[in-house]
CSV table of C-alpha atoms and ligand atoms in Angstrom, one decimal:
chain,number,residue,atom,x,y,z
W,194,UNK,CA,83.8,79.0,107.0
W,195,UNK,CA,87.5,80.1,106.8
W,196,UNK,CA,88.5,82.4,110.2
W,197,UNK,CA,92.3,84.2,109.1
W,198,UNK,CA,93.4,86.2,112.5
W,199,UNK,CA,96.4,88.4,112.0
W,200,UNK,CA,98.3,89.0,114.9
W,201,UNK,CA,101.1,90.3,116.0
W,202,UNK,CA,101.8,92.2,119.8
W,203,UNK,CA,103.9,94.7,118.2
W,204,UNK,CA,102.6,98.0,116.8
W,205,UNK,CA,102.9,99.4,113.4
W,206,UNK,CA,104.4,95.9,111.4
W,207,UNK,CA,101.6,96.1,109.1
W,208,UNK,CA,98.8,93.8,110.2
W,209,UNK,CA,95.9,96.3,108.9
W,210,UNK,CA,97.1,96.9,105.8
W,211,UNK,CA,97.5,93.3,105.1
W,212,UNK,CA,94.0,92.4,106.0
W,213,UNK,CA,92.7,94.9,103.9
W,214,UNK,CA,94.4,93.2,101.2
W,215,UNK,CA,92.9,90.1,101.7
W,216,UNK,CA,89.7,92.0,102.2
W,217,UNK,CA,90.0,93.4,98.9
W,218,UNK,CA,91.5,90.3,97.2
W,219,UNK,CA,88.6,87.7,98.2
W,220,UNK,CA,85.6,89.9,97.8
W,221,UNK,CA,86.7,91.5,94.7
W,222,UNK,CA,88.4,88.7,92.3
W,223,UNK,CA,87.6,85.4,94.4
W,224,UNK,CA,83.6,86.8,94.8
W,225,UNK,CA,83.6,85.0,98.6
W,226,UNK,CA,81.4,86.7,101.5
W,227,UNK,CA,83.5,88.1,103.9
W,228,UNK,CA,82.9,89.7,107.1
W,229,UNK,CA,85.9,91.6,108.8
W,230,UNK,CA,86.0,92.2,112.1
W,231,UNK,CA,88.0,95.0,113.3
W,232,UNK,CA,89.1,94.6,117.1
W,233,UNK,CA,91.5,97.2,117.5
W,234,UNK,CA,90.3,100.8,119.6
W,235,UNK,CA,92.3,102.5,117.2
W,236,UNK,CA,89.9,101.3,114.3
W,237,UNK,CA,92.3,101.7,111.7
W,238,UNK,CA,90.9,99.3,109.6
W,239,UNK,CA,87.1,100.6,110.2
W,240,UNK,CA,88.5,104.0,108.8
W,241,UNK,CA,89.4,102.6,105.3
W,242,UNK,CA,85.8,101.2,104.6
W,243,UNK,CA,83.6,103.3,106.9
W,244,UNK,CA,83.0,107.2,107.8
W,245,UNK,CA,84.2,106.8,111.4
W,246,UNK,CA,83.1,109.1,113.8
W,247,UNK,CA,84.9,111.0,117.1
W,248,UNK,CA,83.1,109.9,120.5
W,249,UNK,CA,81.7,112.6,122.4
W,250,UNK,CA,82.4,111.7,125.5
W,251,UNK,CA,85.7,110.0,125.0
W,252,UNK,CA,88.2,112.6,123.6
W,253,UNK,CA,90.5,110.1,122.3
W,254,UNK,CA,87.8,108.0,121.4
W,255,UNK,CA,86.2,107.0,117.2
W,256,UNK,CA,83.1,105.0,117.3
W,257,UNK,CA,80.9,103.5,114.1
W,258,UNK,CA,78.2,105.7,112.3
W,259,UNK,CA,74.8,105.2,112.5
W,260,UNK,CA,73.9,102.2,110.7
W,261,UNK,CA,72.0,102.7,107.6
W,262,UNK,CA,69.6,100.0,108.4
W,263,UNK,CA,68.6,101.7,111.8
W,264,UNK,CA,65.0,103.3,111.7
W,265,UNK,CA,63.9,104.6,115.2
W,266,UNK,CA,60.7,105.5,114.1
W,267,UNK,CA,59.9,101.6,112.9
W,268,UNK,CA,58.1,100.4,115.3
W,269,UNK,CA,59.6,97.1,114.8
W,270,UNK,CA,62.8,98.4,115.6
W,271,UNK,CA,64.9,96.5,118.6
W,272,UNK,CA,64.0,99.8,121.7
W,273,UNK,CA,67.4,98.5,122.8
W,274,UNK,CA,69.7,99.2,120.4
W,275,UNK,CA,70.8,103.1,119.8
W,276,UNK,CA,71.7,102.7,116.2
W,277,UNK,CA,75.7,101.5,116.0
W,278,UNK,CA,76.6,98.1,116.1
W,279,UNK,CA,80.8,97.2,116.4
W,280,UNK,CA,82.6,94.2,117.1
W,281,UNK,CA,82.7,95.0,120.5
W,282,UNK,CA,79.4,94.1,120.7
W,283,UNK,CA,79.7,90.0,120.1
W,284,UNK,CA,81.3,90.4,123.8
W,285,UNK,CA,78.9,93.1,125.3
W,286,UNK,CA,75.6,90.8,124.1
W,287,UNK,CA,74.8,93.7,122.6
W,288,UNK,CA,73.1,93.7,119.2
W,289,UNK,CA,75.1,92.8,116.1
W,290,UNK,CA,74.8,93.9,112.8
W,291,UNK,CA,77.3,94.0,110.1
W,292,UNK,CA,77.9,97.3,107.9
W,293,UNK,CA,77.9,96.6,104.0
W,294,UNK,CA,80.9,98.4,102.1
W,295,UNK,CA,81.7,99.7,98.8
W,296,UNK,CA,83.3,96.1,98.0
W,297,UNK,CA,80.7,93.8,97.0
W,298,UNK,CA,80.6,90.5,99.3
W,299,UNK,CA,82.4,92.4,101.9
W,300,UNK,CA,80.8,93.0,105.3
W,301,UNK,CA,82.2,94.8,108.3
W,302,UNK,CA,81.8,95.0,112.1
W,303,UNK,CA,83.9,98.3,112.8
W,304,UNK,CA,85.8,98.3,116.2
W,305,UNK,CA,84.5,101.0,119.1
W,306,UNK,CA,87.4,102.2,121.1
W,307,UNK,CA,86.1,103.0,124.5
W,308,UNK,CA,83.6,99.5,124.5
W,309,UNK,CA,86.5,97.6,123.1
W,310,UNK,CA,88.8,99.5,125.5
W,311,UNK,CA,86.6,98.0,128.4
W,312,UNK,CA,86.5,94.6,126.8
W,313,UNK,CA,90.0,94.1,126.9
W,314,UNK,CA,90.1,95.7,130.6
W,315,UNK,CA,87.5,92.3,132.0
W,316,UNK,CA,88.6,91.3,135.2
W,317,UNK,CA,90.5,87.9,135.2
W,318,UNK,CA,88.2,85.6,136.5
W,319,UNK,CA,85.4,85.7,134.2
W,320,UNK,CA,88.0,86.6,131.2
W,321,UNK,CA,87.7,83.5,129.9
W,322,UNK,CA,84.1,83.1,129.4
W,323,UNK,CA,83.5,86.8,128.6
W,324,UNK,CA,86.2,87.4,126.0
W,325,UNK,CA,88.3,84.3,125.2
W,326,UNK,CA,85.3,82.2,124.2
W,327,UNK,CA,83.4,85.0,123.3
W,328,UNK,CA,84.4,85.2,119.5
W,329,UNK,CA,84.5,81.6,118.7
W,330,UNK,CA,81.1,81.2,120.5
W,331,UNK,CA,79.3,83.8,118.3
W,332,UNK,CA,81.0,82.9,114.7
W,333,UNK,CA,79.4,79.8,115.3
W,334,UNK,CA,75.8,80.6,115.4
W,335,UNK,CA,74.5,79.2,111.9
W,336,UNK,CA,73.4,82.3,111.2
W,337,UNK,CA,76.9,83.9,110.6
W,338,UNK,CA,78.7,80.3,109.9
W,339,UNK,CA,76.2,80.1,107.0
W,340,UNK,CA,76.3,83.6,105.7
W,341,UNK,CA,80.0,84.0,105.4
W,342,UNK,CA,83.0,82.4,103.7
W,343,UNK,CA,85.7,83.9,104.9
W,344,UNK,CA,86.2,86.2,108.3
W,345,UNK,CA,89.1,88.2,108.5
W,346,UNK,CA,89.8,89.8,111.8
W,347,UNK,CA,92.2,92.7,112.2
W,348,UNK,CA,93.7,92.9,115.8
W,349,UNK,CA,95.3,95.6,117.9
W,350,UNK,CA,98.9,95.4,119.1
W,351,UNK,CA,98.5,93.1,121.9
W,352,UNK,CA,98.4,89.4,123.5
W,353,UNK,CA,95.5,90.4,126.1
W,354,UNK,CA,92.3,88.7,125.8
W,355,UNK,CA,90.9,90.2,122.2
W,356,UNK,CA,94.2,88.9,120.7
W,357,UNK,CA,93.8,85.6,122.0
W,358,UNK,CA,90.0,85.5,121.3
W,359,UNK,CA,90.8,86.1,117.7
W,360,UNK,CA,93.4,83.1,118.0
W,361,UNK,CA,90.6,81.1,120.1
W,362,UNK,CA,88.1,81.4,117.2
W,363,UNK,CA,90.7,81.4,114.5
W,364,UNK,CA,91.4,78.5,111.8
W,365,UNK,CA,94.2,80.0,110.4
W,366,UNK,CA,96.6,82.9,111.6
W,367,UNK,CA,99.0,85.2,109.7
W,368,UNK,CA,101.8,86.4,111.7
W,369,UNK,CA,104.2,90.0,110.0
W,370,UNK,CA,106.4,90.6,111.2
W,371,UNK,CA,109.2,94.0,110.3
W,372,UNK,CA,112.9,93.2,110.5
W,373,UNK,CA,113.6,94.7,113.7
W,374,UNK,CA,114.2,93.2,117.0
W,375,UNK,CA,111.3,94.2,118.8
W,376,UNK,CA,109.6,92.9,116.3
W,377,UNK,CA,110.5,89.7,116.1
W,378,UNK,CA,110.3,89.2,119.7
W,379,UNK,CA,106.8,90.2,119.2
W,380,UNK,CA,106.8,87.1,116.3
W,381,UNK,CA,108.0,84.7,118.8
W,382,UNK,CA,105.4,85.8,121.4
W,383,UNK,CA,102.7,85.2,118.7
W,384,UNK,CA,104.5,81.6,118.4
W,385,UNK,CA,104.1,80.8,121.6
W,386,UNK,CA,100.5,82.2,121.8
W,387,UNK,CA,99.5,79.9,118.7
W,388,UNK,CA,101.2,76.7,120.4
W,389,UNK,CA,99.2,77.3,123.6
W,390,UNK,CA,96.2,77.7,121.8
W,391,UNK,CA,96.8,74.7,119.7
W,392,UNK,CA,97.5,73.2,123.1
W,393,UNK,CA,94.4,74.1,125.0
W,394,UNK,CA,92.4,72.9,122.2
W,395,UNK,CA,93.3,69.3,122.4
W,396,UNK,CA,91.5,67.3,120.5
W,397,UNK,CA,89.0,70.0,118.8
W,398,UNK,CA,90.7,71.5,115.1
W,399,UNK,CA,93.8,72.7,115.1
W,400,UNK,CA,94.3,76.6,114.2
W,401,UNK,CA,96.8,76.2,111.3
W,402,UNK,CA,99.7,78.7,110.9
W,403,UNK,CA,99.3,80.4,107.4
W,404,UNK,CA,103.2,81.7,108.5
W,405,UNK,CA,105.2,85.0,109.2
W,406,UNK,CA,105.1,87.3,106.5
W,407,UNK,CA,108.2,89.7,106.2
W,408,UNK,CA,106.8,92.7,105.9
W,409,UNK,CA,108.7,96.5,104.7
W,410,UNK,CA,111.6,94.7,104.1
W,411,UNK,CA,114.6,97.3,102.5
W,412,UNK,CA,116.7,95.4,100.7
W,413,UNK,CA,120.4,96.4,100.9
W,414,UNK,CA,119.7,97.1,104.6
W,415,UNK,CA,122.0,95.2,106.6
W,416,UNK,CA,119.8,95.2,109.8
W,417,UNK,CA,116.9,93.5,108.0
W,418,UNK,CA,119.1,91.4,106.0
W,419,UNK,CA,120.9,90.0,109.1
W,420,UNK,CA,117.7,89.4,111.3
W,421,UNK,CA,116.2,87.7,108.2
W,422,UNK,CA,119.0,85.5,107.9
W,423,UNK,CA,118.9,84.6,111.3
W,424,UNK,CA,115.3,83.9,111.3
W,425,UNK,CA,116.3,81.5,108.2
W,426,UNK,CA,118.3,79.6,110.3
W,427,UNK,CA,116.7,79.1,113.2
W,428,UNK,CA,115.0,75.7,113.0
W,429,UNK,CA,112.5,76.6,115.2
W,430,UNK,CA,111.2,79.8,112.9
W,431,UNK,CA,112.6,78.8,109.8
W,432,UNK,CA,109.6,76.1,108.5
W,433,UNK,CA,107.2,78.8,109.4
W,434,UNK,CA,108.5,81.8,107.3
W,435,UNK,CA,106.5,82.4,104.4
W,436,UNK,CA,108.7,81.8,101.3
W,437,UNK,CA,108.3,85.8,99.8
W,438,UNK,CA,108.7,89.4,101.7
W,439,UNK,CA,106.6,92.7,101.1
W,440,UNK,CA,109.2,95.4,100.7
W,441,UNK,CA,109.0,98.9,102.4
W,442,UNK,CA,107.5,100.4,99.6
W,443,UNK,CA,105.1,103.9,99.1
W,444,UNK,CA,102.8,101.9,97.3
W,445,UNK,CA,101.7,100.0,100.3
W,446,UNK,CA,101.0,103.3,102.8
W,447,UNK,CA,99.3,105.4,99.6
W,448,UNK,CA,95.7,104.1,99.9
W,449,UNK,CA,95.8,104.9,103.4
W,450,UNK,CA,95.4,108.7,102.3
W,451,UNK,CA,91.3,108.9,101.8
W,452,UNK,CA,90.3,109.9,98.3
W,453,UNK,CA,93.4,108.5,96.4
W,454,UNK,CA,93.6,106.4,93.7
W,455,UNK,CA,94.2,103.3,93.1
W,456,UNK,CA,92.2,102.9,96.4
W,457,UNK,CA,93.7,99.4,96.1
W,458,UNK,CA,97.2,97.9,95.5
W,459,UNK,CA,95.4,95.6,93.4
W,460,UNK,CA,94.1,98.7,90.7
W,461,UNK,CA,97.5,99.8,90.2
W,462,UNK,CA,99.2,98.7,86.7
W,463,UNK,CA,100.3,94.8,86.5
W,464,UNK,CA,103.4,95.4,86.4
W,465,UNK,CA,104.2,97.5,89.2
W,466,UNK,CA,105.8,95.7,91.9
W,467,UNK,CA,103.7,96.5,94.7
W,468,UNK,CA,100.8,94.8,92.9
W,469,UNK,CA,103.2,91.9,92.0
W,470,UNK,CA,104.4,91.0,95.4
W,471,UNK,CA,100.9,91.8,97.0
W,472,UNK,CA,99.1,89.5,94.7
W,473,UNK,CA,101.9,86.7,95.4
W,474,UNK,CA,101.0,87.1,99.1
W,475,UNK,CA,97.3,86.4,98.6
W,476,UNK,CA,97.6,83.7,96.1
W,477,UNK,CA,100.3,82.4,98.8
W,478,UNK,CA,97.1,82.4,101.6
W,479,UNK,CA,94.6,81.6,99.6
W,480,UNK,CA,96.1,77.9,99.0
W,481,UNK,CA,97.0,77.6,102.5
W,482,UNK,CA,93.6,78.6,103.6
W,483,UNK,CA,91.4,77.1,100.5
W,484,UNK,CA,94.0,74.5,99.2
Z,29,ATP,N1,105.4,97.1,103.0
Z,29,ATP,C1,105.1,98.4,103.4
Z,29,ATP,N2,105.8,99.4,102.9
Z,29,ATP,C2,105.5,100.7,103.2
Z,29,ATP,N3,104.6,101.0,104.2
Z,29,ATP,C3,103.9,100.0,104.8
Z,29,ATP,C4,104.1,98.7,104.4
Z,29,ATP,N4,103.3,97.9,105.2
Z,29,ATP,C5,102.6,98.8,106.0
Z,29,ATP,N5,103.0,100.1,105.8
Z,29,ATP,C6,102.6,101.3,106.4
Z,29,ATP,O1,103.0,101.2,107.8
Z,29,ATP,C7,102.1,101.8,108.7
Z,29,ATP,C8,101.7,100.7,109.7
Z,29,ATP,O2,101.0,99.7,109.0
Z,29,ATP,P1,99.7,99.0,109.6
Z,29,ATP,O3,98.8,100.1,110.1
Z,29,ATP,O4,99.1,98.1,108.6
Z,29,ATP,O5,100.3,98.2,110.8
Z,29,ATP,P2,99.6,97.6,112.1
Z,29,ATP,O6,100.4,96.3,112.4
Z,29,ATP,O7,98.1,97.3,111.8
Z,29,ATP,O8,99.7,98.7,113.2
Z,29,ATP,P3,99.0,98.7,114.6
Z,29,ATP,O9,99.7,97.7,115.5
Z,29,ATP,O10,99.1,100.1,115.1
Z,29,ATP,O11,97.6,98.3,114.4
Z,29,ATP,C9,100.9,102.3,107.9
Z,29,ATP,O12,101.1,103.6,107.6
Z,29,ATP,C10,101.0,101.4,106.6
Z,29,ATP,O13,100.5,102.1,105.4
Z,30,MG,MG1,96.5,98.0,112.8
């Protein structure tokens, strides 16, 4: 089983919509079993695959739906569990059960922002145990190893402890990154975090560096063009760049609006540029990750 973590501590570079391209590209034209993990509170990625719902008593708060598997008038039904199931639960203990979605092969644990609020919150001394470990521990349970190809796990705009649990239980990571300087400080924070973890794990696998993506790139744009070039030659960044950029273009945000269509950048026409450079990206990851 292939683990891709896409990280990145600063907000807004485009780490959702990217896994929700690979999402879409491995279930749909590479037929793998995927399960996505969303572990942001802002559940951004839960949104574009499930009907999300507002938490009563957390005004800020979006929470799963009922899962349609829950029957509490079967008697054989777990008494404990109340009927939603997130990713917040493979730290809580509580019970976990993946949603199925509209893409075939593609499963999801949706993210729960106040229980994945408190989860990033755990007090530093059990940290470790409670939410480092937490993630690697529970992917490996043959029962999910064996069900799954690929796991793709969304994260929010942090380094705390869900951030590096995803990199923890991670085989590969994907790092975008905008063209903007708090951005890339963000990148080389994610750089450091990778080489700790691949530090910390001595002689267990390595987690593998798929690369930094360059993502709404305007060309012409002499900020981005300059940062860019920078990043190109700076030996220490430069071998990790992945060799293509996703431009700032509408296409991209569009299936973020519910109802449109193409729902996917990968149903618009074949020649349309978003599509191009969106299938480049995923046949780029797919023989880093796959070979
Ligand atoms: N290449 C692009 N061109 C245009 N818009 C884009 C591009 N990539 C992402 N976007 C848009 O930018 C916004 C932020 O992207 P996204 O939500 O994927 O970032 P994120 O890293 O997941 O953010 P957060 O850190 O808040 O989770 C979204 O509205 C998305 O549609
Ligand atoms: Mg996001």
């Amino acid at each position: 089983m292939k683990i891709i973590a896409v990280v990145q501590n600063k907000g807004g570079v485009g780490k959702t919509t990217i896994t929700k391209m690979l999402a879409e590209w491995f279930s749909r034209h590479e037929k793998k079993r995927i399960l996505a993990l969303d572990l942001d509170p802002q559940c951004n990625f839960s949104r574009r695959f499930l009907t999300m719902e507002l938490d009563p008593t957390d005004p800020h708060g979006i929470l799963p739906p009922i899962h349609p598997d829950f029957d509490p008038n079967d008697p054989d039904e777990d008494p404990t569990w109340g009927g939603r199931s997130s990713s917040a639960a493979i730290y809580t203990g509580q019970l976990v059960v993946p949603y199925a979605t509209h893409l075939k092969g593609l499963d999801i644990l949706p993210g729960h922002a106040a229980l994945l609020d408190e989860v990033e919150r755990v007090r530093r001394d059990d940290v470790q145990q409670r939410v480092h470990n937490a993630l690697q521990r529970w992917l490996a349970y043959p029962e999910v190893n064996e069900a799954y190809d690929l796991v793709l796990i969304d994260t929010m705009p942090s380094k705390g402890p869900l951030t590096v649990s995803a990199m923890r239980a991670a085989t590969h990571v994907l790092i975008p990154t905008e063209m903007e300087q708090q951005s890339i400080e963000g990148l080389v924070n994610m750089l450091q975090l990778w080489k700790r973890e691949n530090f910390a794990r001595a002689d267990q696998s390595e987690v593998n560096l798929i690369g930094i993506l360059p993502n709404k790139v305007r060309k012409g744009v002499s900020l981005h063009e300059g940062l860019y070039g920078s990043l190109m030659n700076d030996p220490s960044i430069k071998p990790y760049m992945i060799p293509m950029q996703l431009h700032q273009r509408v296409g991209y945000a569009e299936p973020d609006v519910p109802g449109t269509h193409p729902a996917s950048v990968f149903d618009r026409p074949k020649s349309d540029d978003v599509r191009k450079e969106a299938e480049i990206l995923v046949a780029y990851v797919e023989e880093r990750v796959f070979g």
